[in-house]
Structure formats: structure tokens, C-alpha cells
Tab-separated table of C-alpha atoms in Angstrom:
chain	number	residue	atom	x	y	z
A	1374	MET	CA	0.230	-10.901	-8.947
A	1375	THR	CA	-1.361	-8.582	-11.483
A	1376	HIS	CA	-5.070	-8.183	-10.910
A	1377	PRO	CA	-7.895	-6.787	-13.055
A	1378	PHE	CA	-8.441	-3.586	-11.119
A	1379	MET	CA	-5.167	-1.819	-11.855
A	1380	ASP	CA	-4.613	1.044	-14.266
A	1381	ALA	CA	-4.909	0.135	-17.935
A	1382	ASP	CA	-1.350	-1.190	-17.986
A	1383	GLY	CA	-0.856	-2.013	-14.329
A	1384	ASP	CA	1.443	1.014	-14.361
A	1385	LYS	CA	1.005	2.183	-10.780
A	1386	LEU	CA	2.176	0.548	-7.583
A	1387	ARG	CA	-0.827	-0.405	-5.473
A	1388	GLU	CA	-0.969	-0.697	-1.701
A	1389	GLU	CA	-2.423	-4.069	-0.804
A	1390	CYS	CA	-5.038	-2.898	1.693
A	1391	GLY	CA	-6.242	-0.705	4.508
A	1392	VAL	CA	-7.620	-1.632	7.931
A	1393	PHE	CA	-9.910	0.060	10.465
A	1394	GLY	CA	-11.153	-1.035	13.881
A	1395	ALA	CA	-13.356	0.355	16.641
A	1396	ILE	CA	-14.088	-0.898	20.157
A	1397	ASN	CA	-16.491	0.511	22.732
A	1398	ALA	CA	-18.208	2.512	20.022
A	1399	GLU	CA	-21.995	2.869	20.106
A	1400	LYS	CA	-22.229	2.188	16.370
A	1401	ALA	CA	-18.953	0.414	15.705
A	1402	SER	CA	-19.829	-0.949	12.267
A	1403	ALA	CA	-21.060	2.465	11.044
A	1404	ALA	CA	-17.806	4.093	12.193
A	1405	THR	CA	-15.838	1.298	10.543
A	1406	ALA	CA	-17.664	1.688	7.232
A	1407	LEU	CA	-17.026	5.442	7.273
A	1408	GLY	CA	-13.371	4.874	8.123
A	1409	LEU	CA	-13.044	2.413	5.250
A	1410	HIS	CA	-14.474	5.034	2.874
A	1411	ALA	CA	-11.526	7.254	3.821
A	1412	LEU	CA	-9.134	4.362	3.141
A	1413	GLN	CA	-10.715	3.329	-0.178
A	1414	HIS	CA	-7.595	4.419	-2.108
A	1415	ARG	CA	-5.637	1.644	-0.375
A	1416	GLY	CA	-7.757	-1.127	-1.882
A	1417	GLN	CA	-10.605	-1.084	-4.367
A	1418	GLU	CA	-11.110	-4.746	-5.145
A	1419	ALA	CA	-13.088	-5.812	-2.085
A	1420	ALA	CA	-14.272	-4.721	1.350
A	1421	GLY	CA	-15.372	-6.484	4.518
A	1422	ILE	CA	-16.546	-5.738	8.052
A	1423	THR	CA	-16.886	-8.076	11.042
A	1424	SER	CA	-18.688	-6.975	14.203
A	1425	PHE	CA	-19.164	-8.480	17.684
A	1426	ASP	CA	-22.419	-7.981	19.596
A	1427	GLY	CA	-21.225	-9.446	22.892
A	1428	HIS	CA	-22.205	-12.995	21.940
A	1429	ASP	CA	-21.677	-13.561	18.227
A	1430	PHE	CA	-19.336	-12.438	15.453
A	1431	ILE	CA	-21.138	-11.281	12.314
A	1432	SER	CA	-19.376	-10.767	8.976
A	1433	ARG	CA	-20.349	-9.086	5.739
A	1434	ARG	CA	-17.896	-9.147	2.840
A	1435	GLY	CA	-18.158	-8.276	-0.823
A	1436	LEU	CA	-16.268	-7.528	-3.994
A	1437	GLY	CA	-16.113	-3.898	-5.079
A	1438	HIS	CA	-15.997	-0.565	-3.267
A	1439	VAL	CA	-17.076	0.178	0.286
A	1440	ALA	CA	-20.084	2.143	-1.001
A	1441	GLU	CA	-21.263	-0.858	-2.995
A	1442	ASN	CA	-21.372	-3.015	0.136
A	1443	PHE	CA	-21.919	-0.795	3.187
A	1444	SER	CA	-23.749	2.367	2.152
A	1445	SER	CA	-27.270	1.321	3.190
A	1446	PRO	CA	-28.663	1.443	6.749
A	1447	GLU	CA	-29.756	-2.162	6.258
A	1448	ALA	CA	-26.173	-3.319	5.632
A	1449	ILE	CA	-24.962	-1.607	8.814
A	1450	ALA	CA	-27.924	-2.928	10.814
A	1451	GLU	CA	-26.780	-6.453	9.948
A	1452	LEU	CA	-23.535	-5.754	11.867
A	1453	PRO	CA	-24.566	-4.889	15.460
A	1454	GLY	CA	-22.279	-4.424	18.428
A	1455	THR	CA	-19.770	-2.080	20.026
A	1456	MET	CA	-16.732	-3.670	18.349
A	1457	ALA	CA	-16.017	-3.952	14.628
A	1458	ALA	CA	-13.091	-4.229	12.257
A	1459	GLY	CA	-12.939	-3.674	8.517
A	1460	HIS	CA	-10.671	-4.120	5.556
A	1461	VAL	CA	-10.287	-2.876	1.986
A	1462	ARG	CA	-7.990	-4.789	-0.315
A	1463	TYR	CA	-6.197	-5.337	-3.530
A	1464	SER	CA	-4.993	-8.867	-4.096
A	1465	THR	CA	-1.274	-9.586	-4.096
A	1466	THR	CA	-0.526	-12.791	-2.218
A	1467	GLY	CA	-3.527	-15.115	-2.425
A	1468	GLY	CA	-5.274	-13.660	-5.447
A	1469	ALA	CA	-8.786	-12.377	-5.940
A	1470	GLY	CA	-12.006	-14.011	-4.779
A	1471	LEU	CA	-14.520	-13.691	-1.979
A	1472	ARG	CA	-12.853	-16.339	0.182
A	1473	ASN	CA	-9.799	-14.067	0.543
A	1474	VAL	CA	-11.767	-10.955	1.498
A	1475	GLN	CA	-11.033	-9.907	5.063
A	1476	PRO	CA	-11.500	-9.791	7.979
A	1477	LEU	CA	-10.906	-13.532	8.086
A	1478	TYR	CA	-12.776	-15.341	10.849
A	1479	ALA	CA	-12.302	-18.636	12.672
A	1480	GLU	CA	-13.743	-20.412	15.703
A	1481	LEU	CA	-10.821	-21.323	17.940
A	1482	ALA	CA	-10.847	-23.281	21.193
A	1483	SER	CA	-10.878	-19.928	23.009
A	1484	GLY	CA	-13.788	-18.580	20.937
A	1485	GLY	CA	-14.174	-16.404	17.873
A	1486	PHE	CA	-11.117	-14.841	16.240
A	1487	ALA	CA	-11.313	-12.249	13.436
A	1488	ILE	CA	-8.276	-10.666	11.804
A	1489	ALA	CA	-7.676	-7.817	9.334
A	1490	HIS	CA	-4.162	-7.569	7.912
A	1491	ASN	CA	-2.286	-4.952	5.933
A	1492	GLY	CA	1.045	-6.184	4.642
A	1493	ASN	CA	2.614	-9.363	3.337
A	1494	ILE	CA	4.159	-12.331	5.116
A	1495	SER	CA	7.298	-13.220	3.216
A	1496	ASN	CA	7.576	-16.744	4.639
A	1497	ALA	CA	3.848	-17.574	4.375
A	1498	GLN	CA	4.284	-20.446	1.913
A	1499	SER	CA	6.933	-22.102	4.062
A	1500	LEU	CA	4.760	-21.784	7.172
A	1501	ARG	CA	1.681	-22.975	5.292
A	1502	LYS	CA	3.438	-26.093	4.026
A	1503	ASP	CA	4.515	-26.958	7.558
A	1504	LEU	CA	1.028	-26.337	8.994
A	1505	VAL	CA	-0.706	-28.418	6.308
A	1506	GLY	CA	1.770	-31.203	6.982
A	1507	LYS	CA	0.647	-31.153	10.610
A	1508	GLY	CA	-3.021	-31.321	9.720
A	1509	SER	CA	-4.189	-27.711	9.322
A	1510	ILE	CA	-6.960	-27.192	6.780
A	1511	PHE	CA	-6.920	-23.820	5.024
A	1512	GLN	CA	-10.094	-22.130	3.766
A	1513	SER	CA	-8.388	-19.367	1.764
A	1514	THR	CA	-5.212	-18.763	-0.204
A	1515	SER	CA	-4.430	-15.572	1.734
A	1516	ASP	CA	-1.144	-15.352	3.631
A	1517	THR	CA	-3.136	-13.884	6.542
A	1518	GLU	CA	-4.738	-17.248	7.314
A	1519	VAL	CA	-1.320	-18.554	8.296
A	1520	ILE	CA	-1.503	-16.335	11.400
A	1521	ILE	CA	-4.863	-17.862	12.389
A	1522	HIS	CA	-3.452	-21.404	12.194
A	1523	LEU	CA	-0.337	-20.432	14.130
A	1524	VAL	CA	-2.549	-18.990	16.865
A	1525	ALA	CA	-4.789	-22.064	16.832
A	1526	THR	CA	-1.874	-24.475	17.216
A	1527	SER	CA	-0.001	-22.480	19.873
A	1528	ARG	CA	0.059	-24.068	23.324
A	1529	TYR	CA	0.100	-20.826	25.300
A	1530	PRO	CA	-2.891	-20.349	27.648
A	1531	THR	CA	-4.335	-16.997	26.495
A	1532	VAL	CA	-5.245	-15.656	23.053
A	1533	ALA	CA	-2.887	-12.723	23.568
A	1534	ASP	CA	0.040	-15.024	24.338
A	1535	ARG	CA	-0.872	-17.266	21.412
A	1536	LEU	CA	-0.857	-14.302	19.043
A	1537	ILE	CA	2.561	-13.198	20.295
A	1538	ASP	CA	3.806	-16.767	19.936
A	1539	ALA	CA	2.429	-16.941	16.383
A	1540	LEU	CA	4.027	-13.687	15.318
A	1541	ARG	CA	7.456	-14.905	16.410
A	1542	PHE	CA	7.361	-17.283	13.433
A	1543	VAL	CA	6.297	-14.600	10.951
A	1544	GLU	CA	8.640	-12.550	8.775
A	1545	GLY	CA	7.728	-9.611	6.579
A	1546	ALA	CA	5.305	-6.760	7.120
A	1547	TYR	CA	2.043	-6.595	9.015
A	1548	ALA	CA	-0.340	-4.168	10.639
A	1549	LEU	CA	-3.053	-6.240	12.304
A	1550	ILE	CA	-6.409	-5.616	13.915
A	1551	VAL	CA	-7.682	-8.678	15.776
A	1552	MET	CA	-11.050	-9.189	17.488
A	1553	THR	CA	-11.653	-11.753	20.231
A	1554	PRO	CA	-14.547	-12.200	22.699
A	1555	THR	CA	-12.551	-10.233	25.292
A	1556	GLY	CA	-11.603	-7.222	23.174
A	1557	MET	CA	-9.483	-5.858	20.350
A	1558	ILE	CA	-5.771	-6.309	19.667
A	1559	ALA	CA	-3.742	-4.078	17.330
A	1560	CYS	CA	-0.145	-4.724	16.415
A	1561	ARG	CA	2.555	-3.708	13.973
A	1562	ASP	CA	5.587	-5.609	12.715
A	1563	PRO	CA	8.886	-4.987	14.559
A	1564	LEU	CA	10.188	-2.698	11.783
A	1565	GLY	CA	6.922	-0.780	11.402
A	1566	ILE	CA	6.970	-1.295	7.646
A	1567	ARG	CA	3.196	-0.962	7.273
A	1568	PRO	CA	1.412	1.951	8.967
A	1569	LEU	CA	-1.077	1.800	11.850
A	1570	VAL	CA	-2.391	4.624	14.035
A	1571	MET	CA	-4.501	4.819	17.194
A	1572	GLY	CA	-7.309	7.264	17.890
A	1573	ARG	CA	-10.132	8.055	20.282
A	1574	MET	CA	-13.755	9.068	19.785
A	1575	GLY	CA	-15.428	9.596	23.144
A	1576	ASP	CA	-15.127	6.282	24.986
A	1577	ALA	CA	-14.266	4.420	21.796
A	1578	VAL	CA	-10.710	3.446	20.843
A	1579	LEU	CA	-9.998	3.290	17.112
A	1580	PHE	CA	-7.218	1.931	14.923
A	1581	ALA	CA	-6.618	2.702	11.248
A	1582	SER	CA	-4.026	2.513	8.494
A	1583	GLU	CA	-4.059	6.308	8.145
A	1584	SER	CA	-4.926	9.308	10.289
A	1585	VAL	CA	-7.315	10.648	7.636
A	1586	ALA	CA	-9.798	7.929	8.638
A	1587	PHE	CA	-10.056	9.546	12.081
A	1588	ASP	CA	-10.716	12.948	10.526
A	1589	VAL	CA	-13.617	11.502	8.559
A	1590	VAL	CA	-15.285	9.779	11.545
A	1591	GLY	CA	-14.672	12.724	13.896
A	1592	ALA	CA	-12.057	11.020	16.067
A	1593	GLU	CA	-8.848	12.357	17.582
A	1594	LEU	CA	-5.473	10.954	16.571
A	1595	ILE	CA	-3.646	9.749	19.670
A	1596	ARG	CA	-0.422	8.377	18.194
A	1597	GLU	CA	1.085	5.810	15.895
A	1598	VAL	CA	1.154	2.210	17.003
A	1599	GLU	CA	4.870	1.749	17.556
A	1600	PRO	CA	6.891	-0.783	15.570
A	1601	GLY	CA	6.698	-4.134	17.328
A	1602	GLU	CA	3.999	-2.910	19.728
A	1603	ILE	CA	0.929	-4.954	20.629
A	1604	ILE	CA	-1.996	-3.005	22.115
A	1605	PHE	CA	-4.867	-4.711	23.953
A	1606	VAL	CA	-8.175	-2.911	24.538
A	1607	ASP	CA	-10.966	-4.579	26.526
A	1608	PHE	CA	-14.660	-3.753	26.884
A	1609	ALA	CA	-14.018	-1.927	30.157
A	1610	GLY	CA	-11.833	0.530	28.252
A	1611	GLU	CA	-8.550	-0.670	29.739
A	1612	ILE	CA	-5.582	-0.333	27.362
A	1613	LYS	CA	-2.423	-2.400	27.731
A	1614	SER	CA	0.716	-2.182	25.622
A	1615	LEU	CA	3.501	-4.702	25.166
A	1616	HIS	CA	6.730	-4.770	23.147
A	1617	PRO	CA	7.457	-8.524	23.105
A	1618	PHE	CA	9.871	-8.513	20.170
A	1619	GLY	CA	12.551	-6.223	21.572
A	1620	SER	CA	13.666	-2.923	20.076
A	1621	ARG	CA	14.986	-2.562	16.526
A	1622	PRO	CA	15.501	0.527	14.349
A	1623	ALA	CA	12.230	1.252	12.556
A	1624	ARG	CA	11.973	0.949	8.776
A	1625	PRO	CA	8.542	2.349	7.743
A	1626	CYS	CA	7.750	2.260	4.033
A	1627	ILE	CA	8.970	5.501	2.474
A	1628	PHE	CA	6.541	5.099	-0.435
A	1629	GLU	CA	3.748	6.101	1.953
A	1630	HIS	CA	5.182	9.623	1.644
A	1631	VAL	CA	5.545	9.380	-2.125
A	1632	TYR	CA	2.213	7.896	-3.153
A	1633	PHE	CA	0.262	5.466	-0.966
A	1634	SER	CA	-1.086	7.687	1.810
A	1635	ARG	CA	-3.693	10.330	1.203
A	1636	PRO	CA	-2.079	13.788	1.208
A	1637	ASP	CA	-4.284	14.871	4.133
A	1638	SER	CA	-2.813	12.114	6.333
A	1639	THR	CA	0.230	12.257	8.560
A	1640	PHE	CA	2.873	9.538	8.440
A	1641	ALA	CA	5.986	9.024	10.571
A	1642	GLY	CA	5.275	12.359	12.249
A	1643	HIS	CA	5.071	14.398	9.055
A	1644	SER	CA	2.275	15.813	6.928
A	1645	VAL	CA	2.141	13.726	3.757
A	1646	TYR	CA	1.143	16.786	1.715
A	1647	GLU	CA	4.073	18.861	3.001
A	1648	ALA	CA	6.457	15.951	2.441
A	1649	ARG	CA	5.351	15.663	-1.188
A	1650	LYS	CA	5.793	19.397	-1.730
A	1651	ALA	CA	9.258	19.114	-0.200
A	1652	ILE	CA	10.098	16.249	-2.580
A	1653	GLY	CA	9.151	18.533	-5.479
A	1654	LYS	CA	11.423	21.256	-4.130
A	1655	GLU	CA	14.330	18.805	-3.824
A	1656	LEU	CA	13.646	17.688	-7.399
A	1657	ALA	CA	13.784	21.290	-8.634
A	1658	ILE	CA	17.090	21.862	-6.821
A	1659	GLU	CA	18.659	18.650	-8.122
A	1660	SER	CA	17.266	18.703	-11.667
A	1661	PRO	CA	16.113	22.184	-12.730
A	1662	CYS	CA	14.389	22.640	-16.065
A	1663	ASP	CA	14.216	25.623	-18.444
A	1664	VAL	CA	10.521	25.527	-19.345
A	1665	ASP	CA	7.417	27.719	-19.461
A	1666	LEU	CA	5.061	25.622	-17.314
A	1667	VAL	CA	5.106	23.043	-14.514
A	1668	VAL	CA	2.346	20.480	-15.172
A	1669	PRO	CA	1.394	17.753	-12.668
A	1670	VAL	CA	0.302	14.288	-13.737
A	1671	PRO	CA	-2.952	14.192	-11.733
A	1672	ASP	CA	-3.729	13.536	-9.051
A	1673	SER	CA	-0.732	12.077	-7.260
A	1674	GLY	CA	1.787	14.399	-8.934
A	1675	VAL	CA	0.070	17.603	-7.805
A	1676	PRO	CA	1.797	18.326	-4.431
A	1677	ALA	CA	5.268	17.596	-5.821
A	1678	ALA	CA	4.540	19.811	-8.834
A	1679	ILE	CA	3.515	22.647	-6.507
A	1680	GLY	CA	6.817	22.288	-4.655
A	1681	PHE	CA	8.762	22.145	-7.918
A	1682	ALA	CA	7.043	25.308	-9.187
A	1683	GLN	CA	7.568	27.188	-5.921
A	1684	GLN	CA	11.246	26.300	-5.776
A	1685	SER	CA	11.937	27.081	-9.442
A	1686	GLY	CA	9.744	30.183	-9.716
A	1687	LEU	CA	7.835	28.729	-12.668
A	1688	PRO	CA	4.064	28.854	-13.229
A	1689	PHE	CA	2.080	25.853	-12.006
A	1690	GLU	CA	-0.707	24.957	-14.411
A	1691	LEU	CA	-3.179	22.112	-14.867
A	1692	GLY	CA	-2.082	21.045	-18.311
A	1693	ILE	CA	-3.717	17.641	-17.855
A	1694	ILE	CA	-7.306	17.279	-16.709
A	1695	ARG	CA	-8.336	14.034	-15.054
A	1696	SER	CA	-11.826	12.609	-15.196
A	1697	HIS	CA	-12.970	11.430	-11.769
A	1698	TYR	CA	-15.932	9.502	-13.144
A	1699	VAL	CA	-14.180	6.794	-15.142
A	1700	GLY	CA	-14.251	4.154	-12.418
A	1701	ARG	CA	-11.933	1.154	-12.392
A	1702	THR	CA	-10.199	0.441	-15.685
A	1703	PHE	CA	-9.789	-3.208	-16.618
A	1704	ILE	CA	-6.627	-4.423	-18.287
A	1705	GLN	CA	-7.203	-4.234	-22.010
A	1706	PRO	CA	-5.872	-6.744	-24.565
A	1707	SER	CA	-4.817	-4.328	-27.315
A	1708	ASP	CA	-2.741	-1.162	-27.599
A	1709	SER	CA	-5.675	0.821	-29.003
A	1710	ALA	CA	-7.864	-0.168	-26.052
A	1711	ARG	CA	-5.103	0.705	-23.589
A	1712	ASN	CA	-4.631	4.115	-25.186
A	1713	ALA	CA	-8.358	4.734	-24.985
A	1714	GLY	CA	-8.249	3.802	-21.297
A	1715	VAL	CA	-5.551	6.392	-20.583
A	1716	LYS	CA	-7.402	9.083	-22.540
A	1717	ARG	CA	-10.607	8.407	-20.634
A	1718	LYS	CA	-8.745	9.190	-17.433
A	1719	HIS	CA	-6.471	12.030	-18.636
A	1720	ASN	CA	-6.902	14.640	-21.314
A	1721	ALA	CA	-4.534	17.399	-22.398
A	1722	ASN	CA	-5.538	21.004	-21.706
A	1723	ARG	CA	-4.715	21.831	-25.310
A	1724	ALA	CA	-5.304	25.597	-25.176
A	1725	LEU	CA	-2.845	25.886	-22.281
A	1726	VAL	CA	0.053	23.676	-23.426
A	1727	ALA	CA	0.109	24.379	-27.194
A	1728	GLY	CA	3.390	26.019	-28.136
A	1729	LYS	CA	4.749	25.775	-24.563
A	1730	ARG	CA	7.802	24.085	-23.087
A	1731	ILE	CA	6.478	22.008	-20.207
A	1732	VAL	CA	7.840	19.799	-17.442
A	1733	LEU	CA	5.611	16.957	-16.267
A	1734	ILE	CA	5.822	15.963	-12.594
A	1735	ASP	CA	4.727	12.462	-11.562
A	1736	ASP	CA	5.178	10.436	-8.387
A	1737	SER	CA	6.876	7.418	-10.003
A	1738	ILE	CA	7.594	5.463	-13.162
A	1739	VAL	CA	6.835	1.746	-12.936
A	1740	ARG	CA	6.544	0.075	-16.347
A	1741	GLY	CA	6.772	3.395	-18.171
A	1742	THR	CA	3.817	2.735	-20.457
A	1743	THR	CA	1.552	5.389	-18.935
A	1744	SER	CA	4.397	7.930	-18.880
A	1745	LEU	CA	4.964	7.319	-22.587
A	1746	LYS	CA	1.301	7.898	-23.404
A	1747	ILE	CA	1.125	11.090	-21.366
A	1748	VAL	CA	4.236	12.491	-23.062
A	1749	GLU	CA	2.749	11.622	-26.450
A	1750	MET	CA	-0.527	13.267	-25.415
A	1751	MET	CA	1.310	16.497	-24.595
A	1752	ARG	CA	3.115	16.495	-27.921
A	1753	GLU	CA	-0.148	15.844	-29.782
A	1754	ALA	CA	-1.617	18.835	-27.921
A	1755	GLY	CA	1.142	21.035	-29.353
A	1756	ALA	CA	3.717	21.273	-26.552
A	1757	SER	CA	7.029	22.337	-28.078
A	1758	GLU	CA	9.122	20.510	-25.445
A	1759	VAL	CA	8.101	17.850	-22.934
A	1760	HIS	CA	10.405	17.192	-19.992
A	1761	PHE	CA	9.710	14.649	-17.236
A	1762	ARG	CA	10.608	14.812	-13.541
A	1763	VAL	CA	9.834	12.039	-11.052
A	1764	ALA	CA	9.211	12.587	-7.326
A	1765	SER	CA	10.859	9.303	-6.318
A	1766	PRO	CA	14.064	7.466	-7.214
A	1767	PRO	CA	13.902	4.835	-9.996
A	1768	THR	CA	11.718	1.883	-8.964
A	1769	ALA	CA	14.026	-0.986	-9.873
A	1770	ASN	CA	13.012	-3.712	-7.405
A	1771	SER	CA	9.854	-5.606	-6.494
A	1772	CYS	CA	8.189	-5.173	-3.108
A	1773	PHE	CA	7.508	-8.187	-0.892
A	1774	TYR	CA	5.841	-6.304	1.970
A	1775	GLY	CA	2.278	-5.772	0.800
A	1776	VAL	CA	2.576	-3.667	-2.358
A	1777	ASP	CA	1.412	-4.994	-5.702
A	1778	THR	CA	4.540	-4.625	-7.824
A	1779	PRO	CA	5.185	-6.001	-11.305
A	1780	GLU	CA	7.900	-8.616	-11.482
A	1781	ARG	CA	11.324	-7.035	-11.666
A	1782	SER	CA	11.811	-7.793	-15.352
A	1783	LYS	CA	8.853	-5.513	-16.138
A	1784	LEU	CA	10.084	-2.528	-14.133
A	1785	LEU	CA	11.492	0.052	-16.527
A	1786	ALA	CA	14.307	1.088	-14.182
A	1787	ALA	CA	15.421	-2.529	-13.804
A	1788	ARG	CA	15.780	-2.918	-17.565
A	1789	MET	CA	17.205	0.422	-18.676
A	1790	GLU	CA	19.665	3.150	-17.799
A	1791	LEU	CA	18.414	6.729	-17.484
A	1792	ASP	CA	18.938	7.809	-21.089
A	1793	ALA	CA	17.290	4.664	-22.438
A	1794	MET	CA	14.336	5.320	-20.136
A	1795	ARG	CA	14.104	8.871	-21.492
A	1796	GLU	CA	14.054	7.536	-25.048
A	1797	PHE	CA	11.409	4.961	-24.129
A	1798	ILE	CA	8.963	7.554	-22.778
A	1799	LYS	CA	9.984	9.996	-25.597
A	1800	ALA	CA	10.737	12.910	-23.253
A	1801	ASP	CA	13.214	15.702	-24.005
A	1802	SER	CA	14.786	15.107	-20.601
A	1803	LEU	CA	14.169	12.823	-17.645
A	1804	ALA	CA	15.302	13.012	-14.020
A	1805	PHE	CA	14.384	11.359	-10.723
A	1806	VAL	CA	14.836	12.741	-7.220
A	1807	SER	CA	17.859	11.152	-5.545
A	1808	ILE	CA	17.476	8.788	-2.615
A	1809	ASP	CA	19.174	11.364	-0.369
A	1810	GLY	CA	16.892	14.082	-1.725
A	1811	LEU	CA	13.885	11.940	-0.887
A	1812	TYR	CA	15.158	11.413	2.653
A	1813	ARG	CA	15.805	15.133	3.089
A	1814	ALA	CA	12.261	15.885	1.991
A	1815	VAL	CA	10.831	13.713	4.757
A	1816	GLY	CA	12.956	15.280	7.484
A	1817	ALA	CA	16.217	13.322	7.463
A	1818	LYS	CA	19.680	14.618	6.583
A	1819	GLY	CA	20.002	11.922	3.961
A	1820	ARG	CA	19.973	8.135	3.829
A	1821	ASN	CA	21.997	6.481	6.567
A	1822	ASN	CA	23.355	3.601	4.511
A	1823	ALA	CA	24.490	1.705	7.604
A	1824	CYS	CA	21.054	1.945	9.207
A	1825	PRO	CA	18.409	3.312	6.809
A	1826	GLN	CA	15.544	5.165	8.450
A	1827	PHE	CA	12.913	3.784	6.047
A	1828	CYS	CA	12.192	0.706	3.988
A	1829	ASP	CA	13.267	1.811	0.498
A	1830	ALA	CA	13.909	-1.620	-1.023
A	1831	CYS	CA	11.901	-0.794	-4.167
A	1832	PHE	CA	14.548	1.845	-4.919
A	1833	THR	CA	17.713	0.385	-3.399
A	1834	GLY	CA	17.180	-3.389	-3.257
A	1835	ASP	CA	18.035	-3.227	0.462
A	1836	TYR	CA	15.367	-5.517	1.918
A	1837	PRO	CA	15.104	-5.150	5.710
A	1838	THR	CA	13.908	-8.728	6.415
A	1839	SER	CA	14.539	-12.236	5.177
A	1840	LEU	CA	12.590	-13.317	2.085
A	1841	THR	CA	12.228	-17.021	2.760
A	1842	ASP	CA	9.594	-17.865	0.156
A	1843	LEU	CA	11.425	-15.979	-2.586
A	1844	ALA	CA	14.723	-17.679	-1.729
A	1845	GLN	CA	13.076	-21.103	-1.853
A	1846	THR	CA	11.395	-20.305	-5.182
A	1847	GLU	CA	14.697	-19.169	-6.679
A	1848	ARG	CA	16.490	-22.235	-5.323
A	1849	LYS	CA	13.921	-24.562	-6.915
A	1850	SER	CA	14.244	-22.658	-10.180
A	1851	ASP	CA	18.008	-23.103	-10.112
A	1852	GLU	CA	17.543	-26.843	-9.659
A	1853	LEU	CA	15.341	-27.206	-12.765
A	1854	PRO	CA	16.856	-28.302	-16.079
A	1855	PHE	CA	17.109	-25.296	-18.377
A	1856	ALA	CA	14.472	-26.610	-20.776
A	1857	ASP	CA	11.933	-26.966	-17.939
A	1858	ARG	CA	12.217	-23.399	-16.735
A	1859	SER	CA	9.546	-20.867	-17.463
A	1860	PRO	CA	9.294	-17.158	-16.607
A	1861	THR	CA	7.809	-16.709	-13.140
A	1862	ASP	CA	6.672	-13.756	-11.071
A	1863	SER	CA	9.506	-12.599	-8.832
A	1864	ARG	CA	7.040	-11.956	-5.969
A	1865	ALA	CA	6.570	-14.512	-3.242
A	1866	ALA	CA	3.825	-16.747	-4.627
């Protein structure tokens, strides 16, 4: 689903959300708010925090940035207790609106139950239909609420066992932080598609989508939550770990290295910043360019451009200056408004690029519209040649695991071959890093096609789980008379 808080053309992939949790922390909600600030890049549409004071669960949720909702002492004071969990989100499955802002909360037979979820359940609609048929009443359109109803209807005796039972029905990607009256539960899907890490701050145990959140709150990174692992932490500080789903080869999302994670985070045991520099070096080896300057498309293209420049021996220069005070850009109805939106965010460093042959380095090309405008901007600034290099393989497939992706028909790489893509963005040359080059940059020898080390479905179309809702949607579409068919989003609805 395209939402109103994307770039001017919806021309960047957006992570659905970020999660943070703290238990046995003196000021749990304050730590959670600070952690969410560090994860703001993972979701800028809405933010929420739920705390537990030993008796009651208290929630505060709002549309907008973390600072708009949790920057005042009064807002934090409304969320007392030594346990809290928070969430920042973009809307993919479920759409926008306050009722879908997490953590979601419900009163179960066993007491309060709050859940924050990063990811996407690819059989949520099928499960929801079955639950509604049995009498469940949903309060949101979020796929996350399916987990609450599965827990509520499970016949196992403890909340922990009910959660495990519920997750056995779930397919897709999830990193969860759950709060109950007895403590906090953190878990990750069996393939580890979405990230989740564990930290410590004094007696407090913390969980977060990225390690950078621990740096900001002054906590120590302990380790990643393992794929398929469920960790229980109680108010006495006891930590228990289970692996109830068996052992499968992990498939973490490789796009965390390319774009989603902050460069000062670590992911899958590697520095994200160093991985992005290494991708740039692989790109320079595979697709060298005879130019005067290496110019990053800010900010996400900067580390890869540094690596490209170091490997090729070319000068690295800031030929594009980005304004950091534009704020969120709403989708605009006309080409002139869209162009103005891009120029408010990026402006050519005319004195530097005029008369120069340049190579632009960006993290990805999605629809291609922003790439086209940036190339045109460089030519208008007087660049004699404009080449384009991309620090990821062509994005030719939609994601169904918690990333807001345009439908496949709108992805440039799904519609065009390489030379047609080059003509579309009006570059003198265009090249992407290879899938093996990407794998080498993140510490592998190359892609093991028989057992890939990452989820790379957006590049390869090799989805690591079943896609039940998508299959059912496509089957229904095939059953419609031709005249009744209309274009639909290829994402799970």
C-alpha cells in the first residue's frame, strides 16, 4: 500500500517499522522513547509506547514522529513502570490510522497483553477470515492483531505456551516484543527475516530492531535474538530461551545492509557502514567508470560512494547537497510539484560538477523517477557526462515481509532491461552490483543458490516462505471474467 509519507514519488523502499522494549528499567518509558528516536528512520508515520506499572497497562499512541508524541516530561510521566515497549511504523498491511498504531493491547483471560511487531504476516487474511468465522471481533486492520486472537483462542495453559501455539499458524516475517503481567517476551521468526537484538543496561534487559538504539540509551549489546528463538524475561531478572520451531537455515533480509539499517548499526555480525563501503568497492570492481568525480546520492548512497572512490582511486565529492529540514514530503498530484519536492530535498553543487564527468552512486532504483530527476539535475548543473551506479541488484520483485514496496508492475527493473532503464533515467551508463558481489560485500563467498544465506527475494524472486494470501488473491483474480478484472496491488492485501 502506498502511503502519504513516502518520498515525492514513493521512490524509496520503506521498512515497515521498528520496535524497542525495556524490562526492569527504572524509567522504562523514557528509555523506550529514546530508543525509538534512534529507530525513527524505520517508521515516520506513527509512534506508540505501552508501559506496565505492576498493576495496569498504560498506552500512549499518536500519528507523526516520536518527538511529536514523547518529547515532553509530561508525556513520559503518563507512562509509569519498569516495563515498556514501543513502536514506530509506516503502514503496509492494514493502512494508516490511529487504530493500527502499535503496540496493540488486549485484555485476555490471563490478563493484559501488549504486542509490538516488525514484519508482515503473509497469511494474515486467511487466518483473519477463519478467526472472524469463529467469532473473533477485530478492532484494527493490522495483520498484527491476528496474533492476539490466536493467543486468545489457544487452549494451552500459559501465555508463553499460547504465544508459541499461535506462532505455529503464522507464516512470513516477524520480530515481536510482547508484554504480559509476568514479564516481557521477545521472539523472531524461524528464518530471522526481520532483525531483533538484545541488550543490557544495568539490571534492565532491552530489545530493539537495531543495535544503534542501545548506543543512544547507553546500553550494551549482548547479541542478536536468534532466528526462531523466544526469550522470556521476568521481573526477577530471570531470562529463559526456547527454540520451539526447530532449526532452519537463517534468511535475514539483505536489504538491511543496503539501506534499511542505520550505518552505525551492526547487522548479522557485520558493521552496516563497512558493508556498504564494501558494496561500493565491489561495484567499482565489477563496473568501473572513467569519470572525474564520484558523487553520492545523499544520504544513503554515501558509504557505497566512499567505497567506490577508494577502490577506483577517484575523488569523492559532495556534488549533491541535501536539505535536512524539509520534513516529510507528501505525494504530489502533478509533475511540476513532484519536481519541486525533489529539488527541496536535493540541490546540485553547481560550482563543483559543471564541466565534469561524474558517476552517481545510489543504494537502489525502485520506480526510477527520482533517479531520472537527479540525473537531469546534474546535467542542468553543467555536468558533461552523468553515469549511474547502484549499490544493490535490480529491484524487480515486491516484498511481502514488512517492506513497503510498489506493486511489481511499477518497479522499473520488472518492466525494463538494463539499457532501457538507462535510457529511462537518461544516464550515459548504468550498472548494478551483482547478487554475488552483494553477498561478497557482506562476508559471504557469493550466493549459495541451493541455500541462500539471506532473504533477497526483492532481487531474485526467491521467496523463502509460502505466500498464502497472495496465492489466494491471484487465484480469485484468475477466476474472474476478463471484463471484471481490475489492476490490483500485488502485495498481500
